[in-house]
XYZ file of C-alpha atoms in Angstrom:
661
model
C 79.934 126.837 -199.028
C 77.955 126.664 -195.778
C 74.792 126.108 -197.830
C 76.430 123.283 -199.770
C 77.485 121.414 -196.628
C 74.171 122.164 -194.950
C 72.478 120.185 -197.733
C 74.694 117.226 -196.881
C 75.088 117.497 -193.104
C 71.945 119.408 -192.160
C 68.469 118.092 -191.233
C 67.065 116.041 -194.069
C 70.454 115.902 -195.800
C 72.217 112.863 -197.179
C 73.983 112.065 -193.908
C 70.782 112.465 -191.898
C 68.980 110.018 -194.168
C 71.677 107.368 -193.711
C 72.585 107.784 -190.016
C 70.049 106.241 -187.602
C 71.103 108.475 -184.688
C 71.675 111.679 -186.644
C 71.855 114.995 -184.780
C 72.138 118.404 -186.385
C 75.500 119.973 -185.508
C 75.943 123.541 -186.787
C 79.580 123.546 -185.664
C 80.307 120.607 -187.931
C 78.953 122.519 -190.933
C 80.997 125.606 -190.032
C 84.158 123.512 -189.789
C 83.485 121.721 -193.098
C 83.059 125.074 -194.845
C 86.299 126.406 -193.299
C 88.248 123.323 -194.400
C 86.788 123.539 -197.927
C 87.749 127.207 -198.138
C 91.314 126.479 -196.970
C 91.679 123.765 -199.607
C 90.247 125.963 -202.359
C 92.344 129.021 -201.444
C 95.524 127.029 -200.750
C 95.989 128.307 -197.235
C 96.589 126.733 -193.851
C 93.943 126.375 -191.139
C 93.811 125.700 -187.385
C 90.532 124.327 -186.027
C 89.689 123.455 -182.453
C 86.598 121.268 -182.699
C 85.135 120.583 -179.262
C 84.159 117.061 -178.265
C 81.083 115.890 -180.145
C 81.511 118.306 -183.056
C 81.925 115.489 -185.554
C 85.225 116.767 -186.911
C 85.996 113.573 -188.848
C 83.196 114.171 -191.333
C 83.908 117.903 -191.263
C 87.335 117.392 -192.848
C 86.634 114.236 -194.871
C 83.833 115.780 -196.938
C 85.863 118.802 -198.145
C 88.837 116.516 -198.825
C 86.665 114.292 -201.025
C 85.215 117.237 -202.958
C 88.565 119.043 -203.362
C 89.725 116.863 -206.291
C 93.199 116.909 -204.742
C 95.321 114.223 -203.159
C 94.908 114.809 -199.440
C 96.841 113.029 -196.709
C 94.840 112.430 -193.524
C 97.264 111.955 -190.623
C 95.875 110.639 -187.335
C 97.236 110.335 -183.815
C 96.712 106.574 -183.584
C 96.448 103.503 -185.801
C 93.030 102.816 -184.256
C 91.649 106.140 -185.494
C 93.325 105.565 -188.856
C 91.519 102.234 -189.237
C 88.209 103.659 -187.992
C 88.296 106.321 -190.688
C 89.121 103.849 -193.456
C 86.925 100.926 -192.459
C 83.959 102.802 -190.935
C 83.730 106.523 -191.682
C 84.696 106.516 -195.359
C 82.402 103.581 -196.279
C 79.546 105.390 -194.515
C 80.283 108.560 -196.486
C 80.531 106.679 -199.766
C 77.113 105.165 -199.085
C 75.587 108.498 -198.033
C 76.963 110.300 -201.088
C 76.300 107.365 -203.417
C 79.876 107.821 -204.577
C 82.807 105.451 -205.043
C 85.631 106.952 -203.007
C 89.272 106.795 -204.023
C 91.017 106.104 -200.709
C 93.584 103.871 -199.021
C 95.435 103.654 -195.753
C 99.165 103.185 -195.126
C 101.198 102.245 -192.086
C 104.919 102.280 -191.358
C 107.083 99.778 -193.226
C 107.631 97.576 -190.163
C 103.902 96.786 -190.147
C 104.239 94.970 -193.486
C 105.623 91.526 -194.259
C 108.786 91.238 -196.389
C 108.361 88.294 -198.753
C 112.106 87.973 -199.379
C 112.840 87.755 -195.660
C 110.091 85.189 -195.219
C 111.631 83.005 -197.906
C 115.074 83.295 -196.317
C 113.936 82.598 -192.791
C 111.902 79.662 -194.062
C 114.862 78.156 -195.882
C 117.271 78.612 -192.991
C 114.980 77.660 -190.118
C 115.956 80.941 -188.439
C 113.929 80.542 -185.217
C 113.883 82.369 -181.888
C 111.457 80.496 -179.619
C 109.759 77.113 -179.429
C 106.538 78.672 -180.724
C 108.142 80.125 -183.863
C 107.466 77.111 -186.133
C 103.712 77.485 -185.598
C 103.942 81.268 -186.019
C 105.917 80.816 -189.247
C 103.367 78.354 -190.540
C 100.623 80.865 -189.759
C 102.531 83.732 -191.422
C 103.302 81.698 -194.555
C 99.669 80.672 -194.988
C 98.491 84.247 -194.421
C 101.094 85.670 -196.847
C 99.535 83.681 -199.689
C 96.048 85.013 -198.908
C 96.624 88.586 -197.770
C 96.087 91.521 -200.086
C 97.877 93.997 -197.819
C 100.577 92.138 -195.869
C 99.598 94.220 -192.813
C 100.380 92.262 -189.648
C 97.256 93.714 -187.997
C 95.358 91.051 -189.952
C 97.182 88.391 -187.920
C 95.171 88.623 -184.712
C 96.784 85.415 -183.419
C 100.301 86.898 -183.266
C 101.455 88.327 -179.905
C 102.014 92.104 -179.886
C 105.679 91.742 -178.956
C 106.976 88.952 -181.181
C 110.783 88.890 -181.754
C 110.270 86.800 -184.880
C 108.351 89.597 -186.638
C 111.382 91.910 -186.693
C 113.080 89.318 -188.880
C 110.335 89.145 -191.499
C 109.100 92.747 -191.600
C 109.779 95.280 -194.364
C 111.694 97.866 -192.355
C 113.743 100.303 -194.399
C 117.161 99.334 -192.974
C 117.140 95.914 -194.639
C 115.286 96.861 -197.829
C 117.118 96.737 -201.160
C 114.360 98.612 -202.992
C 113.918 98.121 -206.716
C 116.875 95.742 -206.797
C 114.942 93.192 -204.752
C 113.653 90.248 -206.837
C 110.320 90.515 -204.994
C 109.955 94.266 -205.586
C 106.899 94.051 -207.860
C 104.892 91.784 -205.545
C 106.236 93.414 -202.360
C 103.453 94.478 -199.989
C 105.085 97.893 -199.456
C 105.331 98.394 -203.238
C 101.671 97.450 -203.632
C 100.648 99.708 -200.742
C 102.478 102.628 -202.289
C 100.871 101.871 -205.667
C 97.428 102.012 -204.040
C 98.407 105.364 -202.546
C 99.503 106.668 -205.963
C 96.058 105.749 -207.303
C 94.118 107.270 -204.360
C 92.866 110.782 -203.690
C 92.576 110.243 -199.915
C 95.529 108.573 -198.171
C 95.110 107.847 -194.463
C 98.270 107.539 -192.357
C 99.310 108.131 -188.746
C 101.613 110.869 -187.452
C 104.574 108.509 -187.020
C 104.452 107.388 -190.642
C 103.884 110.927 -191.915
C 106.922 112.373 -190.148
C 109.104 109.330 -190.820
C 108.325 109.893 -194.499
C 108.815 113.663 -194.269
C 112.241 113.152 -192.693
C 113.219 110.988 -195.691
C 111.983 113.417 -198.350
C 115.340 115.102 -198.755
C 116.302 112.734 -201.575
C 116.972 109.857 -199.183
C 116.087 106.208 -199.664
C 112.848 104.546 -198.634
C 110.041 107.151 -198.566
C 106.563 105.685 -198.857
C 103.977 108.435 -199.346
C 103.147 109.768 -202.807
C 103.300 113.492 -203.523
C 100.381 115.444 -202.045
C 99.064 118.993 -202.108
C 97.233 119.011 -198.770
C 97.418 117.335 -195.375
C 94.945 117.187 -192.483
C 96.382 116.500 -189.026
C 93.787 115.041 -186.662
C 94.910 115.193 -183.000
C 97.340 117.890 -184.131
C 98.355 118.722 -180.556
C 100.605 115.612 -180.691
C 102.688 116.458 -183.729
C 105.459 118.507 -182.061
C 106.619 115.490 -180.054
C 106.371 113.160 -183.054
C 108.259 115.604 -185.294
C 110.964 115.970 -182.622
C 111.480 112.210 -182.728
C 111.758 111.878 -186.504
C 113.824 115.021 -187.139
C 116.298 113.767 -184.579
C 118.908 111.020 -184.710
C 118.934 107.880 -182.561
C 121.537 105.175 -182.038
C 120.825 102.144 -179.853
C 122.557 98.940 -178.804
C 119.829 97.166 -180.799
C 120.893 98.884 -184.051
C 124.469 97.699 -183.623
C 123.445 94.192 -182.567
C 121.186 93.862 -185.632
C 123.919 95.082 -187.983
C 126.333 92.489 -186.591
C 123.736 89.708 -186.759
C 122.616 90.535 -190.319
C 126.213 90.786 -191.546
C 127.090 87.398 -190.023
C 123.976 85.896 -191.573
C 124.770 87.204 -195.064
C 128.350 85.965 -194.903
C 127.250 82.502 -193.771
C 124.642 82.217 -196.531
C 126.893 83.443 -199.334
C 130.250 82.243 -198.064
C 131.561 85.717 -198.808
C 133.043 86.496 -195.417
C 136.672 87.194 -194.573
C 138.734 86.553 -191.450
C 139.288 90.304 -191.175
C 135.559 91.081 -191.268
C 134.719 88.311 -188.803
C 137.292 89.696 -186.392
C 135.970 93.265 -186.683
C 132.391 92.116 -186.041
C 133.486 90.272 -182.902
C 135.402 93.320 -181.673
C 132.431 95.589 -182.396
C 130.195 93.364 -180.284
C 132.660 93.553 -177.381
C 133.373 97.290 -177.469
C 129.713 98.139 -178.114
C 128.779 96.327 -174.921
C 131.390 98.319 -172.994
C 130.275 101.594 -174.585
C 126.571 101.189 -173.788
C 127.307 100.001 -170.233
C 128.586 103.520 -169.542
C 124.976 104.702 -169.852
C 123.507 101.984 -167.624
C 121.244 103.187 -164.828
C 117.573 102.870 -163.933
C 114.969 103.200 -166.685
C 114.314 106.805 -167.678
C 115.561 109.746 -169.751
C 118.824 111.517 -168.886
C 121.019 114.281 -170.255
C 124.323 113.201 -171.762
C 125.964 116.236 -170.189
C 125.684 114.482 -166.818
C 128.247 111.956 -168.036
C 131.009 114.410 -168.787
C 130.704 117.450 -166.538
C 129.205 119.631 -169.218
C 130.464 117.556 -172.152
C 129.065 114.351 -173.585
C 132.470 112.668 -173.538
C 135.636 113.356 -171.611
C 139.146 112.565 -172.696
C 140.509 109.346 -171.201
C 143.601 111.363 -170.247
C 141.406 113.463 -167.977
C 140.833 110.437 -165.760
C 137.419 109.725 -167.262
C 135.570 106.437 -166.936
C 136.570 105.271 -170.396
C 133.519 106.458 -172.322
C 135.644 108.413 -174.782
C 137.879 105.408 -175.380
C 134.913 103.033 -175.795
C 133.237 105.433 -178.238
C 136.389 105.745 -180.361
C 136.694 101.962 -180.423
C 133.087 101.537 -181.641
C 133.595 104.257 -184.249
C 136.817 102.649 -185.503
C 135.234 99.198 -185.748
C 132.318 100.547 -187.789
C 134.764 102.199 -190.171
C 136.757 98.980 -190.556
C 133.596 96.891 -191.074
C 132.564 99.343 -193.786
C 135.961 98.871 -195.439
C 135.668 95.094 -195.107
C 132.218 95.003 -196.679
C 133.347 97.149 -199.589
C 136.288 94.822 -200.155
C 134.296 91.600 -200.338
C 134.825 89.742 -203.627
C 131.102 88.970 -203.818
C 128.764 91.971 -203.914
C 125.019 92.101 -204.247
C 121.995 94.029 -203.065
C 122.187 92.800 -199.472
C 125.871 93.727 -199.182
C 125.070 97.185 -200.555
C 122.305 97.566 -197.965
C 124.741 96.541 -195.187
C 127.289 99.086 -196.435
C 124.610 101.796 -196.395
C 123.493 100.815 -192.886
C 127.083 100.918 -191.621
C 127.597 104.389 -193.105
C 124.371 105.686 -191.557
C 125.101 104.168 -188.165
C 128.604 105.607 -188.113
C 127.354 109.074 -189.142
C 124.500 109.017 -186.613
C 126.793 107.936 -183.772
C 129.252 110.708 -184.637
C 126.468 113.298 -184.646
C 125.086 112.108 -181.297
C 128.475 112.003 -179.587
C 130.472 114.798 -181.230
C 128.202 117.443 -182.747
C 128.552 120.850 -181.105
C 125.328 122.270 -182.521
C 123.385 124.239 -179.913
C 120.194 123.593 -181.856
C 120.012 120.021 -180.555
C 119.719 118.405 -177.161
C 121.791 115.285 -176.509
C 120.252 112.719 -174.216
C 119.765 109.023 -173.640
C 117.030 106.699 -172.489
C 117.223 103.366 -170.695
C 114.228 101.168 -171.437
C 114.377 97.510 -170.497
C 117.402 95.961 -172.233
C 117.683 98.906 -174.607
C 119.919 101.980 -174.404
C 118.888 104.712 -176.854
C 121.143 107.718 -177.559
C 119.437 110.756 -179.074
C 120.283 114.056 -180.721
C 116.941 115.861 -180.898
C 116.096 119.320 -182.252
C 115.234 121.665 -179.392
C 112.850 123.599 -181.637
C 111.080 121.975 -184.582
C 109.395 125.179 -185.811
C 112.019 126.159 -188.444
C 112.218 122.563 -189.691
C 108.434 122.303 -189.967
C 108.206 125.639 -191.736
C 110.935 124.721 -194.213
C 109.989 121.106 -194.953
C 106.214 121.175 -194.599
C 104.309 124.448 -194.372
C 106.272 126.196 -197.124
C 106.002 123.164 -199.412
C 102.372 122.049 -199.098
C 99.445 124.121 -200.402
C 97.176 123.455 -197.421
C 97.744 122.077 -193.935
C 94.712 121.713 -191.669
C 95.487 121.233 -187.978
C 92.578 120.077 -185.858
C 91.963 118.671 -182.390
C 89.494 118.998 -179.543
C 92.357 120.642 -177.608
C 94.408 122.946 -179.802
C 93.905 126.429 -178.346
C 95.091 127.916 -175.057
C 93.545 131.050 -173.638
C 91.137 131.175 -176.573
C 93.785 131.446 -179.307
C 96.246 129.339 -181.320
C 99.393 131.377 -180.666
C 101.094 128.613 -178.668
C 100.628 125.779 -181.154
C 101.491 127.980 -184.137
C 104.731 129.199 -182.552
C 105.732 125.694 -181.483
C 105.193 124.338 -185.010
C 106.385 127.279 -187.143
C 102.979 127.958 -188.695
C 103.186 131.645 -189.596
C 100.005 132.315 -191.579
C 96.795 130.375 -191.027
C 93.072 130.922 -190.764
C 91.619 130.054 -187.356
C 88.346 128.633 -186.094
C 87.174 127.500 -182.646
C 84.025 125.389 -182.649
C 82.526 124.804 -179.218
C 81.638 121.358 -177.940
C 78.380 119.763 -179.026
C 77.809 118.861 -175.352
C 76.292 120.984 -172.579
C 78.809 120.739 -169.747
C 76.730 123.059 -167.555
C 74.120 120.298 -167.389
C 76.199 117.191 -168.008
C 79.141 117.698 -165.632
C 80.295 119.170 -162.350
C 83.876 120.338 -161.713
C 85.311 119.528 -158.280
C 88.438 121.336 -156.996
C 89.116 121.094 -153.224
C 90.272 124.231 -151.418
C 91.212 122.482 -148.167
C 94.127 120.382 -149.456
C 97.834 121.262 -149.442
C 99.530 122.069 -152.714
C 101.404 119.215 -154.444
C 104.833 120.235 -153.125
C 103.640 120.712 -149.547
C 103.979 117.969 -146.900
C 101.054 115.607 -146.660
C 99.686 116.157 -150.166
C 100.015 112.512 -151.272
C 98.276 111.236 -148.163
C 95.444 113.745 -148.591
C 95.060 112.727 -152.242
C 94.434 109.148 -151.157
C 91.928 110.233 -148.496
C 90.057 112.429 -150.937
C 90.077 109.743 -153.625
C 88.217 107.380 -151.309
C 85.529 110.041 -150.748
C 85.191 110.823 -154.457
C 85.004 107.165 -155.486
C 82.362 106.497 -152.859
C 80.358 109.428 -154.225
C 80.673 108.178 -157.823
C 80.239 104.531 -156.797
C 83.431 103.675 -158.605
C 82.980 104.077 -162.384
C 86.101 106.247 -162.562
C 89.385 106.934 -164.289
C 92.003 108.192 -161.828
C 94.761 109.795 -163.905
C 98.224 110.618 -162.581
C 101.186 112.634 -163.804
C 103.718 110.051 -162.561
C 103.952 106.290 -162.087
C 105.242 106.680 -158.519
C 102.254 108.751 -157.399
C 99.907 106.307 -159.154
C 101.440 103.350 -157.280
C 101.281 105.161 -153.921
C 97.633 106.091 -154.352
C 96.685 102.647 -155.680
C 98.198 100.874 -152.664
C 96.522 103.309 -150.274
C 93.072 103.176 -151.885
C 92.495 99.688 -153.327
C 91.571 98.051 -149.992
C 89.426 100.944 -148.797
C 86.805 101.085 -151.534
C 84.266 98.318 -152.273
C 84.898 98.449 -156.024
C 87.128 96.496 -158.466
C 90.330 98.508 -158.907
C 92.626 98.090 -161.941
C 96.023 99.664 -162.488
C 97.991 100.398 -165.642
C 100.780 97.898 -166.230
C 99.086 94.800 -164.855
C 97.876 93.888 -168.365
C 97.770 95.396 -171.862
C 96.034 98.730 -172.452
C 93.389 97.124 -174.659
C 92.689 94.421 -172.083
C 92.493 96.981 -169.261
C 89.937 99.042 -171.166
C 87.874 95.957 -171.990
C 87.925 94.856 -168.347
C 86.973 98.352 -167.199
C 84.050 98.535 -169.624
C 82.801 95.075 -168.693
C 83.176 95.314 -164.885
C 80.407 97.313 -163.143
C 81.535 100.114 -160.806
C 85.227 99.519 -161.559
C 88.068 102.029 -161.124
C 91.149 102.380 -163.327
C 94.381 103.995 -162.088
C 96.507 105.143 -165.048
C 99.111 107.605 -166.350
C 100.010 109.339 -169.618
C 98.750 106.866 -172.240
C 95.199 107.018 -170.847
C 94.961 110.823 -170.867
C 94.037 110.903 -174.550
C 92.617 108.711 -177.286
C 90.496 106.626 -174.884
C 86.712 106.495 -175.307
C 84.302 104.980 -172.752
C 80.706 106.086 -173.268
C 77.861 105.746 -170.789
C 77.532 105.562 -167.039
C 80.397 103.055 -166.721
C 82.678 106.124 -166.759
C 80.999 108.699 -164.534
C 84.072 110.301 -162.988
C 87.528 111.422 -164.106
C 89.988 112.391 -161.373
C 93.328 114.082 -162.144
C 95.848 114.262 -159.334
C 97.565 117.529 -160.282
C 98.248 119.962 -163.095
C 100.169 118.015 -165.773
C 103.276 120.161 -166.080
C 106.121 118.461 -167.934
C 108.935 117.268 -165.691
C 111.487 120.120 -165.906
C 114.401 117.706 -165.395
C 113.507 115.771 -168.573
C 116.398 116.510 -170.946
C 114.224 117.684 -173.871
C 111.929 119.777 -171.666
C 114.931 121.257 -169.833
C 116.592 122.222 -173.129
C 113.393 123.881 -174.380
C 112.995 125.827 -171.135
C 116.581 127.041 -171.295
C 116.244 127.962 -174.991
C 113.108 130.060 -174.423
C 114.511 131.844 -171.354
C 117.836 132.620 -173.054
C 115.900 134.086 -176.011
C 114.214 136.544 -173.640
C 110.946 134.679 -173.172
C 109.310 133.255 -170.082
C 109.337 129.472 -170.476
C 106.853 128.888 -167.684
C 104.109 131.043 -169.202
C 105.122 130.655 -172.856
C 105.674 126.890 -172.874
C 104.959 124.959 -169.660
C 101.541 126.433 -168.857
C 100.056 126.178 -172.396
C 101.373 122.619 -172.796
C 99.849 121.602 -169.452
C 96.520 123.213 -170.386
C 96.267 121.127 -173.562
C 97.025 117.907 -171.676
C 94.580 118.758 -168.871
C 91.846 119.365 -171.433
C 92.668 116.012 -173.002
C 92.409 114.249 -169.643
C 89.043 115.772 -168.796
C 87.901 115.041 -172.340
C 87.683 111.348 -171.413
C 84.461 111.946 -169.413
C 81.744 113.335 -171.688
C 81.678 111.316 -174.910
C 77.975 111.539 -175.845
C 74.984 113.771 -175.108
C 73.668 111.173 -172.675
C 76.841 111.124 -170.525
C 76.957 112.891 -167.153
C 79.669 112.892 -164.562
C 82.301 114.386 -162.288
C 85.511 116.166 -163.312
C 87.826 116.291 -160.270
C 91.196 118.058 -160.062
C 93.018 117.583 -156.736
C 95.271 120.591 -157.242
C 94.035 123.859 -155.742
C 96.690 125.914 -157.541
C 94.130 126.646 -160.251
C 92.253 128.588 -157.566
C 95.192 130.151 -155.702
C 97.871 130.947 -158.290
C 97.795 133.701 -160.885
C 98.219 131.255 -163.761
C 95.240 129.261 -162.471
C 92.817 131.597 -164.228
C 94.281 130.559 -167.571
C 93.673 126.895 -166.745
C 90.124 127.512 -165.526
C 89.339 129.591 -168.594
C 90.294 126.652 -170.810
C 88.226 124.013 -168.989
C 84.613 123.066 -169.780
C 82.011 125.524 -168.456
C 80.755 123.187 -165.734
C 79.502 124.200 -162.246
C 82.414 124.424 -159.784
C 82.287 122.952 -156.271
C 84.650 121.991 -153.451
C 82.021 119.969 -151.583
C 82.238 116.176 -152.023
C 78.616 115.767 -150.930
C 77.491 117.757 -153.965
C 79.114 115.169 -156.235
C 76.910 112.410 -154.877
C 73.851 114.646 -155.136
C 74.665 115.531 -158.755
C 74.819 111.902 -159.839
C 71.728 110.933 -157.884
C 69.743 113.812 -159.371
C 70.871 112.820 -162.859
C 69.524 109.314 -162.459
C 72.904 108.016 -163.546
C 71.816 104.389 -163.598
C 69.915 105.324 -166.747
C 72.775 107.314 -168.219
C 74.282 105.714 -171.290
C 71.253 103.607 -172.183
C 70.538 105.775 -175.218
C 72.277 104.885 -178.449
C 75.632 106.689 -178.715
C 75.971 109.611 -181.071
C 78.483 107.772 -183.255
C 81.553 109.291 -184.895
C 79.725 111.993 -186.823
């Protein structure tokens, strides 16, 4: 198998003849052979493919040659689109082969033609700009082959109108819809049924997997193999979709859609109108009981060890408000079933009411110790969750025991040189394993800076010293840096302390969109970007514009987070050591992701700085250091300036980038 892929990926091979900046990558060939073997032998595989390996081609080629339907699941929509619109066309050209492939997104990304007709007829508008947006959407709907809103570049990212014309599952009537045959979701699924390679993202994959228990609305066709790119992210995504969530938005939308259907059909009743009004009132009272600052909180805090307390116990009325909401949902369900006029929309409303009632009951009353019950305040939204503490048995039962081959790959998948952590977290019992080192030479391309003369993060004065040291580092790198933080509060403190003390443009996450921030950073010489979690992974800036990545401290999960806290307690009560078995490995993977932002091509050089000396002073620090790139270590800021000057960094990045292969 290695020989076969060497003829394609090796010097003088088909890829080399088509790629203008081709480089021979032995690790890529090894990975391709391992993926092909896993597909042929119907076994699972874990692959850590270091930055620059070219893992995309290494799993796409075996998938193409396998003659099986393979799902490719990516961490982001951007990577999903890159594979479909760039990588696969390149491969088809190189192989002189017509590829059978498509890409799918979640249902809410697609336009619902029936909703568009209804909103058009009723003039159902939400802002003064909606008429022009509707005109744009209607024109596009007649021209689009996909119905994917990503084609509408002119639409704002957060557009309330879109929720009322999208194809989300809750409002779909399926095959009973008069527009079913020409529906964009139907057509997308048909393309998937006709394709050998189906490219999705993790959110769609696990949303679909959660619905595959005979429920309504799954999108993906049957498949025999799946490849997870950026597989280190899938535990959190699976936790979301194997859980249950109820929000004030879900109730508000049910009330609004029911009112709308009754007005349009004249099928309402005084009883149903009254119950909808009462639900609106008691729902507001119920969700106000969870009101506090934005963040994630345990429900147990509300009821002294219970989610709800009896009103007779002198509680704050949460129990009473919950019972009122539950009763109103039951009565609305009865009222909808008793309407003299039925129809597909009424049936969908009945189903939504049943699901909402069942989900609310599970969140508020279930006594299962396998779930954690928590809530999140985000803007005007209150979201109540019942999440599985451990997804491993669910993943094993619903995925790994059902599919012939699952390939898990990422640049950061191992900890301590093995895959034990990720396999235990995901319930992957038997799998082949492969670690392919990075294509880059960190000993020449990077220097690792860890100061020994700073306090530890919990010691007095650490924040102030971080700001002082940041100024020195940024002066040495002449800006051109990402400064990554583990919390918004620390980011804000450091930003305010540093921005007026360095002669470089300084941007901060939150002042504009992520895409705009990255564009501004790339286009502004010697700029600095202060950011948190969303910039630790999936961000690519090649060349000397990014010559330094600074991380404030080891990225341990916040132990007070309700999901993290439940996992820690679960592991410790089972006889494990949550700190070493869960918190340290998780932090290692995230730290590797953060540092992975720096070296993105063989021409890149730069500084990796970690302002947390615990990796040098604590026993667990050796595990972190052993997982980081093999770059020279220093605690002398002057050496950082010397390293960049010796590298001639003004010339760095002027070579053509390596590309995605």
